[in-house]
Amino acid sequence: MKAFLGNILGALLRNVYSIISSMGTEPEQFSYYAMSIIVTTIIFKLLLLPMNLQQVKSTKKMGEIQPQLKEIQKKYKNDPQTQSIKMQELYKEHNYNPASGCLLLLIQFPIIIAFYSVFREPAKYAFTQPGFYEAMNKTFFWIKNLDNPDPYLWGLPLIAALTTYIQSAIMVQPGADPQAQATQRTMNYFLPVMIFMAAKGFAAGLALYWIASNTFTIIQQLISNRSLGKIKEEK
């Protein structure tokens, strides 16, 4: 499955590179390959956008009905059967499927893993012509070759960590369960540190992909939060 999806997504990267490289003179400090990583990531995120928006709506709705769920759990704590019936009635009333969020994640997970593999091994999935990838210009401003780790910790590793933190922070739902909020806040600090440590040793191209992906998600989430906030005000 990974190889199949990797070949499809690799073809996307290769075609994006072909289009960009045919548009004019390549900038000395901003290679076509770096541009292709950013543009391909944006296209990939747009393709997944319908599922991501559905997942955001599902998370928001869960946060909204959380107080009522807690009330049902407290009221029928000694009657599990009635508790289950009441919870199902609540889900039906609010048109909410508790399994929808997990299902969307399960669908996206192999696609995301395959896309990550494309940037980890671009010569295998995208640029398969012998010698083509090796001869390609891979500069990105201060980075001479995106195949190598960023030589500066304040560069892509730090930006990757910061965008990961911002993305996690804006995902916290005010109405969510306090325990879930506490877990999320812990992840807000733990995950960026993990990403920073990983980005120090990974190819800079992977860090660039991660930053582009995070930036898209942050913008998407901010727009989504604002739109859902307006809907609440109208109600």
PDB file of C-alpha atoms in Angstrom:
ATOM      1  CA  MET A   1       0.000   0.000   0.000  1.00  0.00           C
ATOM      2  CA  LYS A   2       2.798   2.431   0.923  1.00  0.00           C
ATOM      3  CA  ALA A   3       4.652   1.723  -2.321  1.00  0.00           C
ATOM      4  CA  PHE A   4       1.468   2.120  -4.368  1.00  0.00           C
ATOM      5  CA  LEU A   5       0.529   5.440  -2.760  1.00  0.00           C
ATOM      6  CA  GLY A   6       4.172   6.534  -2.745  1.00  0.00           C
ATOM      7  CA  ASN A   7       4.420   6.076  -6.517  1.00  0.00           C
ATOM      8  CA  ILE A   8       1.238   8.102  -7.073  1.00  0.00           C
ATOM      9  CA  LEU A   9       2.339  10.926  -4.771  1.00  0.00           C
ATOM     10  CA  GLY A  10       5.857  10.731  -6.197  1.00  0.00           C
ATOM     11  CA  ALA A  11       4.384  11.303  -9.644  1.00  0.00           C
ATOM     12  CA  LEU A  12       2.658  14.399  -8.241  1.00  0.00           C
ATOM     13  CA  LEU A  13       5.991  15.772  -6.979  1.00  0.00           C
ATOM     14  CA  ARG A  14       7.716  14.956 -10.281  1.00  0.00           C
ATOM     15  CA  ASN A  15       5.001  16.694 -12.341  1.00  0.00           C
ATOM     16  CA  VAL A  16       5.034  19.754 -10.089  1.00  0.00           C
ATOM     17  CA  TYR A  17       8.821  19.934 -10.485  1.00  0.00           C
ATOM     18  CA  SER A  18       8.510  19.630 -14.271  1.00  0.00           C
ATOM     19  CA  ILE A  19       6.012  22.507 -14.407  1.00  0.00           C
ATOM     20  CA  ILE A  20       8.030  24.778 -12.103  1.00  0.00           C
ATOM     21  CA  SER A  21      11.344  24.062 -13.827  1.00  0.00           C
ATOM     22  CA  SER A  22       9.862  25.048 -17.188  1.00  0.00           C
ATOM     23  CA  MET A  23       8.772  28.502 -16.023  1.00  0.00           C
ATOM     24  CA  GLY A  24      12.076  30.377 -16.247  1.00  0.00           C
ATOM     25  CA  THR A  25      15.532  30.772 -14.758  1.00  0.00           C
ATOM     26  CA  GLU A  26      16.102  28.935 -11.473  1.00  0.00           C
ATOM     27  CA  PRO A  27      16.939  31.300  -8.571  1.00  0.00           C
ATOM     28  CA  GLU A  28      20.388  30.637  -7.158  1.00  0.00           C
ATOM     29  CA  GLN A  29      19.265  30.430  -3.503  1.00  0.00           C
ATOM     30  CA  PHE A  30      15.774  28.967  -3.952  1.00  0.00           C
ATOM     31  CA  SER A  31      15.906  25.822  -6.070  1.00  0.00           C
ATOM     32  CA  TYR A  32      13.092  24.397  -8.147  1.00  0.00           C
ATOM     33  CA  TYR A  33      13.194  21.373  -5.871  1.00  0.00           C
ATOM     34  CA  ALA A  34      12.537  23.494  -2.767  1.00  0.00           C
ATOM     35  CA  MET A  35       9.663  25.208  -4.576  1.00  0.00           C
ATOM     36  CA  SER A  36       8.305  21.809  -5.612  1.00  0.00           C
ATOM     37  CA  ILE A  37       8.293  20.552  -2.016  1.00  0.00           C
ATOM     38  CA  ILE A  38       6.242  23.555  -0.889  1.00  0.00           C
ATOM     39  CA  VAL A  39       3.807  23.535  -3.834  1.00  0.00           C
ATOM     40  CA  THR A  40       3.322  19.744  -3.732  1.00  0.00           C
ATOM     41  CA  THR A  41       2.621  19.892   0.009  1.00  0.00           C
ATOM     42  CA  ILE A  42      -0.010  22.592  -0.537  1.00  0.00           C
ATOM     43  CA  ILE A  43      -1.678  20.536  -3.286  1.00  0.00           C
ATOM     44  CA  PHE A  44      -1.586  17.456  -1.043  1.00  0.00           C
ATOM     45  CA  LYS A  45      -3.182  19.360   1.845  1.00  0.00           C
ATOM     46  CA  LEU A  46      -5.872  20.714  -0.488  1.00  0.00           C
ATOM     47  CA  LEU A  47      -6.689  17.170  -1.590  1.00  0.00           C
ATOM     48  CA  LEU A  48      -7.122  16.151   2.055  1.00  0.00           C
ATOM     49  CA  LEU A  49      -8.976  19.356   2.962  1.00  0.00           C
ATOM     50  CA  PRO A  50     -12.539  17.925   2.820  1.00  0.00           C
ATOM     51  CA  MET A  51     -11.606  15.159   5.272  1.00  0.00           C
ATOM     52  CA  ASN A  52      -9.698  17.581   7.517  1.00  0.00           C
ATOM     53  CA  LEU A  53     -12.629  19.999   7.654  1.00  0.00           C
ATOM     54  CA  GLN A  54     -14.984  17.147   8.521  1.00  0.00           C
ATOM     55  CA  GLN A  55     -12.621  16.076  11.295  1.00  0.00           C
ATOM     56  CA  VAL A  56     -12.472  19.640  12.662  1.00  0.00           C
ATOM     57  CA  LYS A  57     -16.278  19.855  12.681  1.00  0.00           C
ATOM     58  CA  SER A  58     -16.479  16.499  14.439  1.00  0.00           C
ATOM     59  CA  THR A  59     -14.005  17.636  17.111  1.00  0.00           C
ATOM     60  CA  LYS A  60     -15.876  20.908  17.604  1.00  0.00           C
ATOM     61  CA  LYS A  61     -19.200  19.149  17.948  1.00  0.00           C
ATOM     62  CA  MET A  62     -17.743  16.733  20.492  1.00  0.00           C
ATOM     63  CA  GLY A  63     -16.571  19.718  22.529  1.00  0.00           C
ATOM     64  CA  GLU A  64     -20.047  21.259  22.398  1.00  0.00           C
ATOM     65  CA  ILE A  65     -21.866  18.167  23.666  1.00  0.00           C
ATOM     66  CA  GLN A  66     -19.190  17.251  26.231  1.00  0.00           C
ATOM     67  CA  PRO A  67     -21.025  18.923  29.188  1.00  0.00           C
ATOM     68  CA  GLN A  68     -24.203  16.997  28.377  1.00  0.00           C
ATOM     69  CA  LEU A  69     -22.245  13.750  28.052  1.00  0.00           C
ATOM     70  CA  LYS A  70     -20.670  14.287  31.462  1.00  0.00           C
ATOM     71  CA  GLU A  71     -24.106  14.957  32.950  1.00  0.00           C
ATOM     72  CA  ILE A  72     -25.462  11.699  31.505  1.00  0.00           C
ATOM     73  CA  GLN A  73     -22.425   9.750  32.739  1.00  0.00           C
ATOM     74  CA  LYS A  74     -22.850  11.183  36.217  1.00  0.00           C
ATOM     75  CA  LYS A  75     -26.617  10.698  36.354  1.00  0.00           C
ATOM     76  CA  TYR A  76     -26.549   7.090  35.125  1.00  0.00           C
ATOM     77  CA  LYS A  77     -23.191   5.972  36.504  1.00  0.00           C
ATOM     78  CA  ASN A  78     -24.840   2.968  38.193  1.00  0.00           C
ATOM     79  CA  ASP A  79     -26.916   2.057  35.138  1.00  0.00           C
ATOM     80  CA  PRO A  80     -24.539   1.458  32.177  1.00  0.00           C
ATOM     81  CA  GLN A  81     -27.318   0.273  29.864  1.00  0.00           C
ATOM     82  CA  THR A  82     -29.443   3.413  30.306  1.00  0.00           C
ATOM     83  CA  GLN A  83     -26.292   5.544  30.141  1.00  0.00           C
ATOM     84  CA  SER A  84     -25.430   4.034  26.754  1.00  0.00           C
ATOM     85  CA  ILE A  85     -28.968   4.592  25.441  1.00  0.00           C
ATOM     86  CA  LYS A  86     -29.011   8.216  26.566  1.00  0.00           C
ATOM     87  CA  MET A  87     -25.609   8.863  25.015  1.00  0.00           C
ATOM     88  CA  GLN A  88     -26.750   7.389  21.707  1.00  0.00           C
ATOM     89  CA  GLU A  89     -29.856   9.584  21.836  1.00  0.00           C
ATOM     90  CA  LEU A  90     -27.642  12.618  22.411  1.00  0.00           C
ATOM     91  CA  TYR A  91     -25.419  11.688  19.484  1.00  0.00           C
ATOM     92  CA  LYS A  92     -28.470  11.237  17.253  1.00  0.00           C
ATOM     93  CA  GLU A  93     -29.981  14.530  18.385  1.00  0.00           C
ATOM     94  CA  HIS A  94     -26.818  16.416  17.441  1.00  0.00           C
ATOM     95  CA  ASN A  95     -26.150  14.309  14.324  1.00  0.00           C
ATOM     96  CA  TYR A  96     -22.774  13.224  15.694  1.00  0.00           C
ATOM     97  CA  ASN A  97     -20.957   9.970  14.980  1.00  0.00           C
ATOM     98  CA  PRO A  98     -18.299   9.295  17.675  1.00  0.00           C
ATOM     99  CA  ALA A  99     -16.420   6.973  15.303  1.00  0.00           C
ATOM    100  CA  SER A 100     -16.162   9.520  12.479  1.00  0.00           C
ATOM    101  CA  GLY A 101     -13.006  11.220  13.799  1.00  0.00           C
ATOM    102  CA  CYS A 102     -11.140   7.920  14.161  1.00  0.00           C
ATOM    103  CA  LEU A 103     -12.312   6.732  10.748  1.00  0.00           C
ATOM    104  CA  LEU A 104     -11.014   9.870   9.052  1.00  0.00           C
ATOM    105  CA  LEU A 105      -7.659   9.481  10.798  1.00  0.00           C
ATOM    106  CA  LEU A 106      -7.413   5.849   9.708  1.00  0.00           C
ATOM    107  CA  ILE A 107      -8.088   6.843   6.096  1.00  0.00           C
ATOM    108  CA  GLN A 108      -5.542   9.666   6.135  1.00  0.00           C
ATOM    109  CA  PHE A 109      -2.779   7.862   8.026  1.00  0.00           C
ATOM    110  CA  PRO A 110      -1.448   5.587   5.214  1.00  0.00           C
ATOM    111  CA  ILE A 111      -1.655   8.497   2.743  1.00  0.00           C
ATOM    112  CA  ILE A 112       0.351  10.777   5.039  1.00  0.00           C
ATOM    113  CA  ILE A 113       2.937   8.042   5.683  1.00  0.00           C
ATOM    114  CA  ALA A 114       3.314   7.467   1.931  1.00  0.00           C
ATOM    115  CA  PHE A 115       3.716  11.208   1.318  1.00  0.00           C
ATOM    116  CA  TYR A 116       6.380  11.367   4.017  1.00  0.00           C
ATOM    117  CA  SER A 117       8.170   8.465   2.314  1.00  0.00           C
ATOM    118  CA  VAL A 118       8.251  10.396  -0.970  1.00  0.00           C
ATOM    119  CA  PHE A 119      10.274  13.186   0.634  1.00  0.00           C
ATOM    120  CA  ARG A 120      12.441  10.737   2.539  1.00  0.00           C
ATOM    121  CA  GLU A 121      13.333   8.832  -0.650  1.00  0.00           C
ATOM    122  CA  PRO A 122      12.561  11.140  -3.609  1.00  0.00           C
ATOM    123  CA  ALA A 123      14.875   9.240  -5.956  1.00  0.00           C
ATOM    124  CA  LYS A 124      12.845   6.074  -5.344  1.00  0.00           C
ATOM    125  CA  TYR A 125       9.316   7.474  -5.684  1.00  0.00           C
ATOM    126  CA  ALA A 126       9.565  10.670  -7.752  1.00  0.00           C
ATOM    127  CA  PHE A 127      12.799  11.160  -9.679  1.00  0.00           C
ATOM    128  CA  THR A 128      13.517   7.608 -10.810  1.00  0.00           C
ATOM    129  CA  GLN A 129      15.558   8.462 -13.919  1.00  0.00           C
ATOM    130  CA  PRO A 130      19.172   7.387 -13.185  1.00  0.00           C
ATOM    131  CA  GLY A 131      21.373  10.293 -12.120  1.00  0.00           C
ATOM    132  CA  PHE A 132      18.622  12.922 -12.442  1.00  0.00           C
ATOM    133  CA  TYR A 133      17.967  13.447  -8.744  1.00  0.00           C
ATOM    134  CA  GLU A 134      21.665  13.375  -7.845  1.00  0.00           C
ATOM    135  CA  ALA A 135      22.392  16.163 -10.361  1.00  0.00           C
ATOM    136  CA  MET A 136      19.434  18.292  -9.290  1.00  0.00           C
ATOM    137  CA  ASN A 137      19.981  21.655  -7.582  1.00  0.00           C
ATOM    138  CA  LYS A 138      18.642  21.387  -4.009  1.00  0.00           C
ATOM    139  CA  THR A 139      19.520  24.741  -2.455  1.00  0.00           C
ATOM    140  CA  PHE A 140      17.203  26.548  -0.053  1.00  0.00           C
ATOM    141  CA  PHE A 141      18.619  29.916   0.997  1.00  0.00           C
ATOM    142  CA  TRP A 142      21.293  29.027   3.621  1.00  0.00           C
ATOM    143  CA  ILE A 143      21.024  25.267   2.941  1.00  0.00           C
ATOM    144  CA  LYS A 144      23.185  24.066   0.058  1.00  0.00           C
ATOM    145  CA  ASN A 145      21.567  20.642  -0.239  1.00  0.00           C
ATOM    146  CA  LEU A 146      18.118  19.706   1.103  1.00  0.00           C
ATOM    147  CA  ASP A 147      19.280  16.081   1.260  1.00  0.00           C
ATOM    148  CA  ASN A 148      21.427  17.042   4.263  1.00  0.00           C
ATOM    149  CA  PRO A 149      20.281  18.232   7.717  1.00  0.00           C
ATOM    150  CA  ASP A 150      20.029  21.987   8.251  1.00  0.00           C
ATOM    151  CA  PRO A 151      23.463  23.131   9.540  1.00  0.00           C
ATOM    152  CA  TYR A 152      21.833  25.664  11.881  1.00  0.00           C
ATOM    153  CA  LEU A 153      19.572  24.756  14.819  1.00  0.00           C
ATOM    154  CA  TRP A 154      17.821  28.123  14.546  1.00  0.00           C
ATOM    155  CA  GLY A 155      16.857  27.332  10.966  1.00  0.00           C
ATOM    156  CA  LEU A 156      14.352  24.740   9.784  1.00  0.00           C
ATOM    157  CA  PRO A 157      14.490  22.589  12.980  1.00  0.00           C
ATOM    158  CA  LEU A 158      13.415  25.543  15.131  1.00  0.00           C
ATOM    159  CA  ILE A 159      10.774  26.704  12.623  1.00  0.00           C
ATOM    160  CA  ALA A 160       9.420  23.145  12.412  1.00  0.00           C
ATOM    161  CA  ALA A 161       9.145  23.013  16.219  1.00  0.00           C
ATOM    162  CA  LEU A 162       7.468  26.447  16.433  1.00  0.00           C
ATOM    163  CA  THR A 163       4.887  25.688  13.751  1.00  0.00           C
ATOM    164  CA  THR A 164       4.170  22.343  15.442  1.00  0.00           C
ATOM    165  CA  TYR A 165       3.572  24.154  18.743  1.00  0.00           C
ATOM    166  CA  ILE A 166       1.271  26.744  17.158  1.00  0.00           C
ATOM    167  CA  GLN A 167      -0.685  24.049  15.334  1.00  0.00           C
ATOM    168  CA  SER A 168      -1.159  22.027  18.541  1.00  0.00           C
ATOM    169  CA  ALA A 169      -2.055  25.113  20.601  1.00  0.00           C
ATOM    170  CA  ILE A 170      -4.882  26.273  18.347  1.00  0.00           C
ATOM    171  CA  MET A 171      -6.340  22.756  18.315  1.00  0.00           C
ATOM    172  CA  VAL A 172      -7.230  22.930  22.045  1.00  0.00           C
ATOM    173  CA  GLN A 173     -11.005  23.071  22.426  1.00  0.00           C
ATOM    174  CA  PRO A 174     -12.321  25.346  25.242  1.00  0.00           C
ATOM    175  CA  GLY A 175     -15.336  23.152  25.921  1.00  0.00           C
ATOM    176  CA  ALA A 176     -13.488  19.851  25.873  1.00  0.00           C
ATOM    177  CA  ASP A 177     -13.056  17.508  28.800  1.00  0.00           C
ATOM    178  CA  PRO A 178     -10.496  18.906  31.321  1.00  0.00           C
ATOM    179  CA  GLN A 179      -8.492  15.681  31.250  1.00  0.00           C
ATOM    180  CA  ALA A 180      -8.365  15.793  27.440  1.00  0.00           C
ATOM    181  CA  GLN A 181      -7.294  19.434  27.613  1.00  0.00           C
ATOM    182  CA  ALA A 182      -4.508  18.582  30.069  1.00  0.00           C
ATOM    183  CA  THR A 183      -3.270  15.795  27.788  1.00  0.00           C
ATOM    184  CA  GLN A 184      -3.351  18.138  24.801  1.00  0.00           C
ATOM    185  CA  ARG A 185      -1.393  20.827  26.660  1.00  0.00           C
ATOM    186  CA  THR A 186       1.272  18.272  27.560  1.00  0.00           C
ATOM    187  CA  MET A 187       1.519  17.295  23.896  1.00  0.00           C
ATOM    188  CA  ASN A 188       1.788  20.993  22.992  1.00  0.00           C
ATOM    189  CA  TYR A 189       5.226  21.024  24.630  1.00  0.00           C
ATOM    190  CA  PHE A 190       6.337  17.428  24.127  1.00  0.00           C
ATOM    191  CA  LEU A 191       5.645  17.120  20.396  1.00  0.00           C
ATOM    192  CA  PRO A 192       7.554  20.273  19.287  1.00  0.00           C
ATOM    193  CA  VAL A 193      10.613  19.075  21.220  1.00  0.00           C
ATOM    194  CA  MET A 194      10.394  15.708  19.446  1.00  0.00           C
ATOM    195  CA  ILE A 195      10.069  17.415  16.059  1.00  0.00           C
ATOM    196  CA  PHE A 196      13.018  19.705  16.824  1.00  0.00           C
ATOM    197  CA  MET A 197      15.246  16.763  17.763  1.00  0.00           C
ATOM    198  CA  ALA A 198      14.170  14.799  14.674  1.00  0.00           C
ATOM    199  CA  ALA A 199      14.608  17.755  12.295  1.00  0.00           C
ATOM    200  CA  LYS A 200      18.207  18.179  13.485  1.00  0.00           C
ATOM    201  CA  GLY A 201      19.135  14.813  12.005  1.00  0.00           C
ATOM    202  CA  PHE A 202      16.690  14.428   9.105  1.00  0.00           C
ATOM    203  CA  ALA A 203      17.140  15.746   5.591  1.00  0.00           C
ATOM    204  CA  ALA A 204      16.255  19.429   5.455  1.00  0.00           C
ATOM    205  CA  GLY A 205      13.752  18.633   2.675  1.00  0.00           C
ATOM    206  CA  LEU A 206      11.664  16.708   5.208  1.00  0.00           C
ATOM    207  CA  ALA A 207      11.742  19.649   7.622  1.00  0.00           C
ATOM    208  CA  LEU A 208      10.668  21.988   4.813  1.00  0.00           C
ATOM    209  CA  TYR A 209       7.759  19.674   3.996  1.00  0.00           C
ATOM    210  CA  TRP A 210       6.760  19.590   7.681  1.00  0.00           C
ATOM    211  CA  ILE A 211       6.835  23.398   7.941  1.00  0.00           C
ATOM    212  CA  ALA A 212       4.767  23.851   4.763  1.00  0.00           C
ATOM    213  CA  SER A 213       2.240  21.289   6.007  1.00  0.00           C
ATOM    214  CA  ASN A 214       2.012  22.896   9.458  1.00  0.00           C
ATOM    215  CA  THR A 215       1.610  26.387   8.020  1.00  0.00           C
ATOM    216  CA  PHE A 216      -1.265  25.249   5.800  1.00  0.00           C
ATOM    217  CA  THR A 217      -2.957  23.513   8.751  1.00  0.00           C
ATOM    218  CA  ILE A 218      -2.552  26.574  10.994  1.00  0.00           C
ATOM    219  CA  ILE A 219      -4.194  28.853   8.402  1.00  0.00           C
ATOM    220  CA  GLN A 220      -6.936  26.290   7.814  1.00  0.00           C
ATOM    221  CA  GLN A 221      -7.610  25.933  11.541  1.00  0.00           C
ATOM    222  CA  LEU A 222      -7.703  29.697  12.142  1.00  0.00           C
ATOM    223  CA  ILE A 223     -10.202  30.169   9.303  1.00  0.00           C
ATOM    224  CA  SER A 224     -12.250  27.217  10.572  1.00  0.00           C
ATOM    225  CA  ASN A 225     -12.282  28.523  14.161  1.00  0.00           C
ATOM    226  CA  ARG A 226     -13.392  31.946  12.956  1.00  0.00           C
ATOM    227  CA  SER A 227     -16.160  30.505  10.748  1.00  0.00           C
ATOM    228  CA  LEU A 228     -17.477  28.207  13.474  1.00  0.00           C
ATOM    229  CA  GLY A 229     -17.329  31.097  15.951  1.00  0.00           C
ATOM    230  CA  LYS A 230     -19.568  33.195  13.681  1.00  0.00           C
ATOM    231  CA  ILE A 231     -22.016  30.315  13.367  1.00  0.00           C
ATOM    232  CA  LYS A 232     -22.250  30.097  17.168  1.00  0.00           C
ATOM    233  CA  GLU A 233     -22.885  33.839  17.422  1.00  0.00           C
ATOM    234  CA  GLU A 234     -25.680  33.649  14.858  1.00  0.00           C
ATOM    235  CA  LYS A 235     -27.303  30.818  16.799  1.00  0.00           C
TER     236      LYS A 235
END
